[in-house]
Amino acid sequence: MIRAAYLHIPFCTHICHYCDFNKVFLKGQPVMEYLQAMEQEMRRTIAQFPTDQLHTIFVGGGTPTALDIRQLDFLLTSIHNYLPFVADDVEFTLEANPNELSREKLQLLKEAGVNRLSIGVQTFDDELLKHIGRTHRQTDVLRALEAAKAVGFSNVSIDLMYGLPGQTIAQLQADLALAFSLDVQHISAYSLIIEPKTVFYNLMRKGNLSLPDQEEEAEMYEEIIKKMEENKYNQYELSNYTRPGFESRHNLTYWNNEEYYGIGAGAHSYVNGTRNVNARPLKKYIELIQQGKLPYIEHHEVSETERMEEEMFLGLRKMEGVAKQRFYEKFHRSVHDVFAEVIENEKEKGLLEETATHLRLTHRGKLLGNEVFQSFLGTYE
């Protein structure tokens, strides 16, 4: 039974230099028409792939808080009308830009049952924020967090980034120190990845982007892990740290390799053993909905072999690792029966360790996670 839904709002008032998500400038876009199309997609999706109750809803982007009050209200009402959930038993997250979180919007979100905010901070350093194309400043973050607390939000996550152009260890340490002083419940810390078709990618190709080298980036990651532990944030996934009980239930859906709905332009879904991709351009997405269809442009039926591989490389992102009993219950085969050679190789390299119940990355394995994940692909026929 599907327990999670992701909804994509592609609108932004400004495009950041590193972002390659499906997004468009807000100005001049058919926002209400798009939200109405999303409403229809919700209705059709639930009719075609029914579930009795969702446990997590995540509204991401783009920038959901780029919507005005009327548009946000329409979206939240649609979610209530078409997605089945119980207010007391759902993790309902909305991504937010600090400079777009007005008191009025926060009040609306709270009243509509949103109970978790994921705020895109990236860094508290105003010069770095300018350099990466963010429009908010440190004071906006502090104001937004204060307002969220005043309205009654008690589950707030912030995103930080490291490995930014020109960023030093000292700047990262200052970011972490300020983050800990804010008493948020969850912190994500992602390394910068340069993606094609971004401002940073074009600058890099021209040799105009000064990035920390691999060694510096590894040092930053080690510093994050150490400081999080010192400040009682538990690392439960490669890039995610939490106070007890505030893990992202929605993201655990992905890492546990469970199925989920994906609503909106460019959204991905995983239903009935099939991974689907929605049309990315707004016009195409709206057209497909208006034709009475679901807006899928790609389908991939996941084979048993692919499911087992995904179970490994997604599950190993979690610090607890892959549960051997769970693997057996899903596939009726032991993990060693399928991946014995890979497991032994990665253990010999010191990247993987095994307990009576789990397989998980070692500390060194965390630094070389992608190598480990790659080793599980295409090894079993």
XYZ file of C-alpha atoms in Angstrom:
381
model
C 0.000 0.000 0.000
C 1.348 3.443 -0.959
C 1.996 5.669 2.069
C 3.783 8.718 0.611
C 3.069 11.508 -1.881
C 5.402 14.102 -3.372
C 3.921 17.231 -5.014
C 6.053 19.462 -7.230
C 5.655 23.241 -7.456
C 8.035 24.361 -10.242
C 7.765 28.125 -9.738
C 10.637 30.300 -8.497
C 11.038 34.050 -8.184
C 14.760 33.562 -8.859
C 16.846 30.655 -10.217
C 19.850 29.654 -8.075
C 23.203 29.082 -9.763
C 23.426 25.389 -8.792
C 19.827 24.251 -9.283
C 18.859 21.687 -11.937
C 15.400 20.787 -10.606
C 12.395 21.274 -12.869
C 11.653 24.967 -12.355
C 10.470 28.115 -14.165
C 10.356 31.828 -13.363
C 7.051 32.590 -11.675
C 6.296 35.790 -13.584
C 3.818 35.352 -16.442
C 3.199 31.644 -15.769
C -0.282 30.008 -15.757
C -0.055 29.278 -12.034
C -3.741 28.634 -11.291
C -4.125 26.530 -14.433
C -1.150 24.452 -13.281
C -2.571 24.022 -9.757
C -5.919 22.961 -11.231
C -4.074 20.391 -13.379
C -2.307 19.094 -10.258
C -5.687 18.751 -8.557
C -6.918 16.611 -11.462
C -3.767 14.508 -11.350
C -4.293 13.875 -7.636
C -7.872 12.795 -8.278
C -6.954 10.460 -11.163
C -3.909 9.003 -9.419
C -5.855 8.047 -6.296
C -8.665 6.593 -8.453
C -6.223 4.476 -10.483
C -3.859 3.500 -7.649
C -5.963 3.643 -4.471
C -4.592 3.795 -0.947
C -6.424 3.994 2.347
C -4.132 6.463 4.123
C -0.950 8.418 3.421
C 1.639 8.736 6.185
C 3.737 11.442 4.495
C 3.057 14.335 2.129
C 5.926 16.464 0.826
C 5.414 19.656 -1.192
C 8.683 20.582 -2.894
C 10.008 22.521 -5.830
C 10.960 24.883 -7.260
C 9.692 27.019 -4.440
C 6.230 26.284 -2.985
C 6.382 29.537 -0.985
C 6.652 31.491 -4.262
C 2.857 30.960 -4.475
C 0.702 33.766 -3.118
C -1.862 33.218 -0.358
C -4.758 32.482 -2.725
C -2.710 29.997 -4.746
C -1.321 28.286 -1.640
C -4.807 28.013 -0.203
C -6.071 26.388 -3.429
C -3.197 23.852 -3.395
C -3.696 22.946 0.266
C -7.460 22.606 -0.204
C -6.863 20.276 -3.190
C -4.569 18.116 -1.076
C -7.259 17.860 1.615
C -9.948 17.060 -0.953
C -8.112 14.344 -2.871
C -5.290 12.822 -0.813
C -6.390 10.504 2.006
C -4.611 11.222 5.293
C -5.316 11.629 8.980
C -4.069 14.962 10.340
C -2.748 13.447 13.590
C -0.870 10.674 11.804
C 0.792 12.383 8.822
C 4.140 14.083 8.331
C 3.115 17.004 6.100
C 6.202 18.883 4.879
C 6.478 22.026 2.781
C 9.741 23.422 1.393
C 10.210 27.124 1.968
C 12.499 30.008 1.105
C 13.302 32.079 4.220
C 12.451 35.423 2.574
C 9.032 34.188 1.394
C 7.717 32.930 4.732
C 5.378 35.724 5.792
C 3.399 35.401 9.020
C 0.224 35.137 6.918
C 1.584 32.219 4.877
C 2.835 30.438 7.988
C -0.587 30.807 9.613
C -2.275 29.381 6.500
C 0.132 26.425 6.364
C -0.379 25.641 10.053
C -4.166 25.800 9.770
C -4.052 23.520 6.695
C -2.213 20.815 8.633
C 1.358 21.365 7.425
C 3.381 20.248 10.442
C 6.960 20.242 9.120
C 8.900 23.004 7.370
C 12.007 22.380 5.286
C 13.793 25.716 4.929
C 16.443 26.240 2.244
C 19.211 28.070 4.118
C 22.302 26.679 2.263
C 24.654 29.003 4.206
C 24.360 31.846 6.711
C 27.226 33.718 5.050
C 25.763 36.677 3.130
C 28.666 36.862 0.658
C 28.410 33.168 -0.148
C 24.631 33.477 -0.498
C 25.142 36.192 -3.131
C 27.758 34.089 -4.889
C 25.479 31.041 -5.235
C 22.536 33.125 -6.444
C 20.308 33.027 -3.369
C 18.105 36.064 -2.727
C 17.727 35.705 1.051
C 20.207 36.795 3.709
C 21.030 35.562 7.218
C 18.553 37.976 8.828
C 15.743 36.491 6.675
C 16.481 33.019 8.053
C 16.472 34.198 11.667
C 13.229 36.114 11.121
C 11.547 33.143 9.390
C 12.520 30.698 12.131
C 11.291 33.063 14.826
C 7.969 33.542 13.008
C 7.560 29.777 12.443
C 8.102 29.120 16.143
C 5.642 31.876 17.095
C 2.963 30.350 14.828
C 3.497 26.971 16.482
C 5.785 24.934 14.207
C 7.780 22.491 16.309
C 9.313 20.394 13.517
C 11.665 22.479 11.365
C 14.457 21.254 9.107
C 17.094 23.429 7.478
C 19.245 22.627 4.440
C 22.919 23.545 4.444
C 25.454 23.145 1.625
C 29.213 22.643 1.649
C 31.893 22.520 -1.020
C 30.622 25.892 -2.295
C 32.855 28.060 -4.523
C 35.344 29.867 -2.297
C 33.949 28.339 0.912
C 36.451 27.708 3.716
C 36.342 25.298 6.652
C 36.050 28.343 8.930
C 32.920 29.510 7.078
C 31.419 26.028 7.325
C 32.187 25.919 11.068
C 30.471 29.301 11.512
C 27.415 27.985 9.609
C 27.230 24.921 11.844
C 27.677 26.931 15.046
C 24.809 29.245 14.114
C 22.613 26.322 13.001
C 23.067 24.608 16.377
C 22.186 27.815 18.232
C 18.791 27.925 16.471
C 17.552 24.678 18.040
C 16.006 23.235 14.861
C 14.957 19.592 14.904
C 16.605 18.401 11.671
C 19.551 19.475 9.504
C 20.409 18.307 5.983
C 23.929 19.042 4.761
C 24.574 18.432 1.064
C 27.783 18.778 -0.921
C 27.541 20.957 -4.019
C 27.189 18.886 -7.190
C 27.717 20.744 -10.447
C 24.889 19.747 -12.781
C 24.647 20.415 -16.542
C 22.551 23.397 -17.705
C 23.211 25.382 -14.528
C 25.000 28.725 -14.146
C 27.784 27.017 -12.185
C 28.240 24.367 -14.883
C 28.772 27.044 -17.539
C 31.214 28.922 -15.285
C 33.120 25.700 -14.567
C 33.440 24.897 -18.263
C 34.977 28.330 -18.812
C 37.381 27.801 -15.904
C 35.732 30.566 -13.856
C 34.602 28.541 -10.843
C 36.919 28.007 -7.871
C 35.801 24.895 -5.979
C 37.337 23.140 -2.945
C 39.309 20.046 -4.005
C 38.236 16.497 -3.080
C 40.407 16.448 0.023
C 38.956 19.739 1.314
C 35.429 18.541 0.633
C 36.088 15.282 2.521
C 37.487 17.356 5.409
C 34.293 19.443 5.426
C 32.146 16.300 5.522
C 34.181 14.897 8.432
C 33.806 18.214 10.265
C 30.024 18.145 9.771
C 29.768 14.573 11.123
C 31.919 15.450 14.165
C 30.085 18.695 15.026
C 26.642 17.103 14.564
C 27.557 14.347 16.993
C 28.946 16.839 19.530
C 25.671 18.772 19.345
C 23.443 15.689 19.746
C 22.252 15.457 16.132
C 22.164 11.816 15.061
C 23.386 11.056 11.538
C 20.758 8.648 10.214
C 21.546 9.019 6.484
C 24.623 10.155 4.571
C 23.493 13.810 4.414
C 20.855 13.996 7.158
C 21.033 14.613 10.905
C 18.253 14.718 13.444
C 17.238 15.170 17.026
C 15.641 11.923 18.323
C 12.236 11.269 16.744
C 12.482 13.904 13.994
C 13.831 11.800 11.109
C 12.252 12.674 7.742
C 9.633 9.960 7.381
C 9.070 11.007 3.789
C 12.699 10.631 2.716
C 12.886 7.299 4.522
C 10.248 6.130 2.021
C 12.840 6.551 -0.741
C 15.745 5.040 1.205
C 13.579 2.075 2.244
C 12.779 1.550 -1.454
C 9.032 1.862 -0.931
C 6.449 3.068 -3.448
C 5.142 6.647 -3.601
C 2.973 9.001 -5.652
C 4.569 11.867 -7.602
C 2.265 14.742 -8.589
C 3.189 17.720 -10.802
C 5.394 18.615 -13.758
C 8.566 16.520 -13.869
C 7.596 14.549 -10.746
C 8.638 10.892 -10.455
C 6.414 8.201 -8.992
C 6.829 4.539 -8.104
C 3.535 2.648 -8.155
C 2.642 -1.009 -8.707
C 6.267 -1.903 -9.414
C 6.619 0.761 -12.116
C 8.644 3.989 -12.034
C 6.964 6.818 -13.961
C 8.174 10.257 -15.011
C 5.752 13.141 -15.609
C 6.081 15.614 -18.489
C 8.435 18.422 -17.420
C 7.304 21.453 -19.497
C 4.257 23.095 -17.902
C 2.419 23.376 -21.223
C 2.848 19.675 -22.020
C 1.925 18.649 -18.478
C -1.282 20.740 -18.513
C -2.181 19.480 -22.027
C -1.947 15.822 -20.978
C -4.132 16.482 -17.931
C -6.677 18.358 -20.080
C -6.805 15.327 -22.393
C -8.019 13.286 -19.421
C -4.749 11.371 -18.992
C -2.134 10.910 -16.320
C 0.858 13.014 -17.444
C 3.397 10.164 -17.702
C 5.969 10.389 -20.487
C 8.169 7.519 -19.277
C 7.394 4.166 -17.648
C 9.870 1.624 -16.400
C 8.734 -1.672 -14.947
C 11.317 -2.471 -12.293
C 12.675 -6.016 -12.594
C 13.363 -8.241 -9.593
C 17.110 -7.795 -10.142
C 16.783 -3.978 -10.225
C 14.661 -4.029 -7.077
C 17.338 -5.997 -5.231
C 20.072 -3.637 -6.447
C 17.991 -0.606 -5.416
C 17.378 -2.168 -2.002
C 21.148 -2.216 -1.500
C 22.264 1.167 -2.809
C 19.321 3.056 -1.317
C 19.374 1.161 1.991
C 23.112 1.658 2.435
C 22.552 5.432 2.459
C 21.022 4.934 5.922
C 23.451 4.638 8.807
C 21.630 1.546 10.085
C 22.184 0.048 6.620
C 20.295 -2.787 4.941
C 18.331 -5.106 7.237
C 19.083 -8.681 6.188
C 15.731 -10.011 7.447
C 13.802 -7.306 5.555
C 15.717 -8.171 2.363
C 14.763 -11.824 2.804
C 11.095 -10.997 3.436
C 10.969 -8.848 0.282
C 12.793 -11.165 -2.105
C 12.691 -14.629 -0.468
C 16.452 -14.857 -0.853
C 19.242 -13.953 1.521
C 21.349 -10.906 0.702
C 24.435 -13.159 0.655
C 22.806 -15.520 -1.802
C 22.503 -12.614 -4.239
C 25.496 -10.354 -3.486
C 28.053 -12.535 -1.624
C 31.032 -11.605 -3.810
C 30.352 -7.839 -3.754
C 29.802 -7.853 0.003
C 33.094 -9.678 0.640
C 35.003 -7.346 -1.709
C 33.627 -4.187 -0.052
C 34.291 -5.605 3.426
C 37.892 -6.373 2.438
C 38.299 -2.783 1.231
C 37.057 -1.588 4.622
C 34.015 0.161 3.128
C 31.298 -2.197 4.374
C 30.711 -3.871 7.739
C 28.293 -6.552 8.850
C 26.421 -7.184 12.077
C 24.112 -10.080 12.922
C 21.183 -8.113 11.480
C 22.520 -5.463 9.060
C 25.011 -4.548 6.358
C 26.173 -0.934 6.571
C 28.857 1.495 5.466
C 31.953 1.955 7.608
C 33.130 5.484 8.397
C 35.476 5.276 5.401
C 32.592 3.853 3.363
C 30.585 7.026 4.018
C 33.299 9.051 2.270
C 33.299 6.678 -0.716
C 29.596 5.817 -0.742
C 29.128 6.164 -4.500
C 31.865 3.587 -5.126
C 30.098 1.118 -2.846
C 26.686 1.747 -4.425
C 28.130 1.282 -7.910
C 29.552 -2.099 -6.945
C 26.037 -3.515 -6.460
C 24.888 -2.606 -9.980
C 24.974 -5.158 -12.773
C 26.654 -7.829 -10.640
C 23.708 -10.225 -10.399
C 21.913 -11.769 -13.349
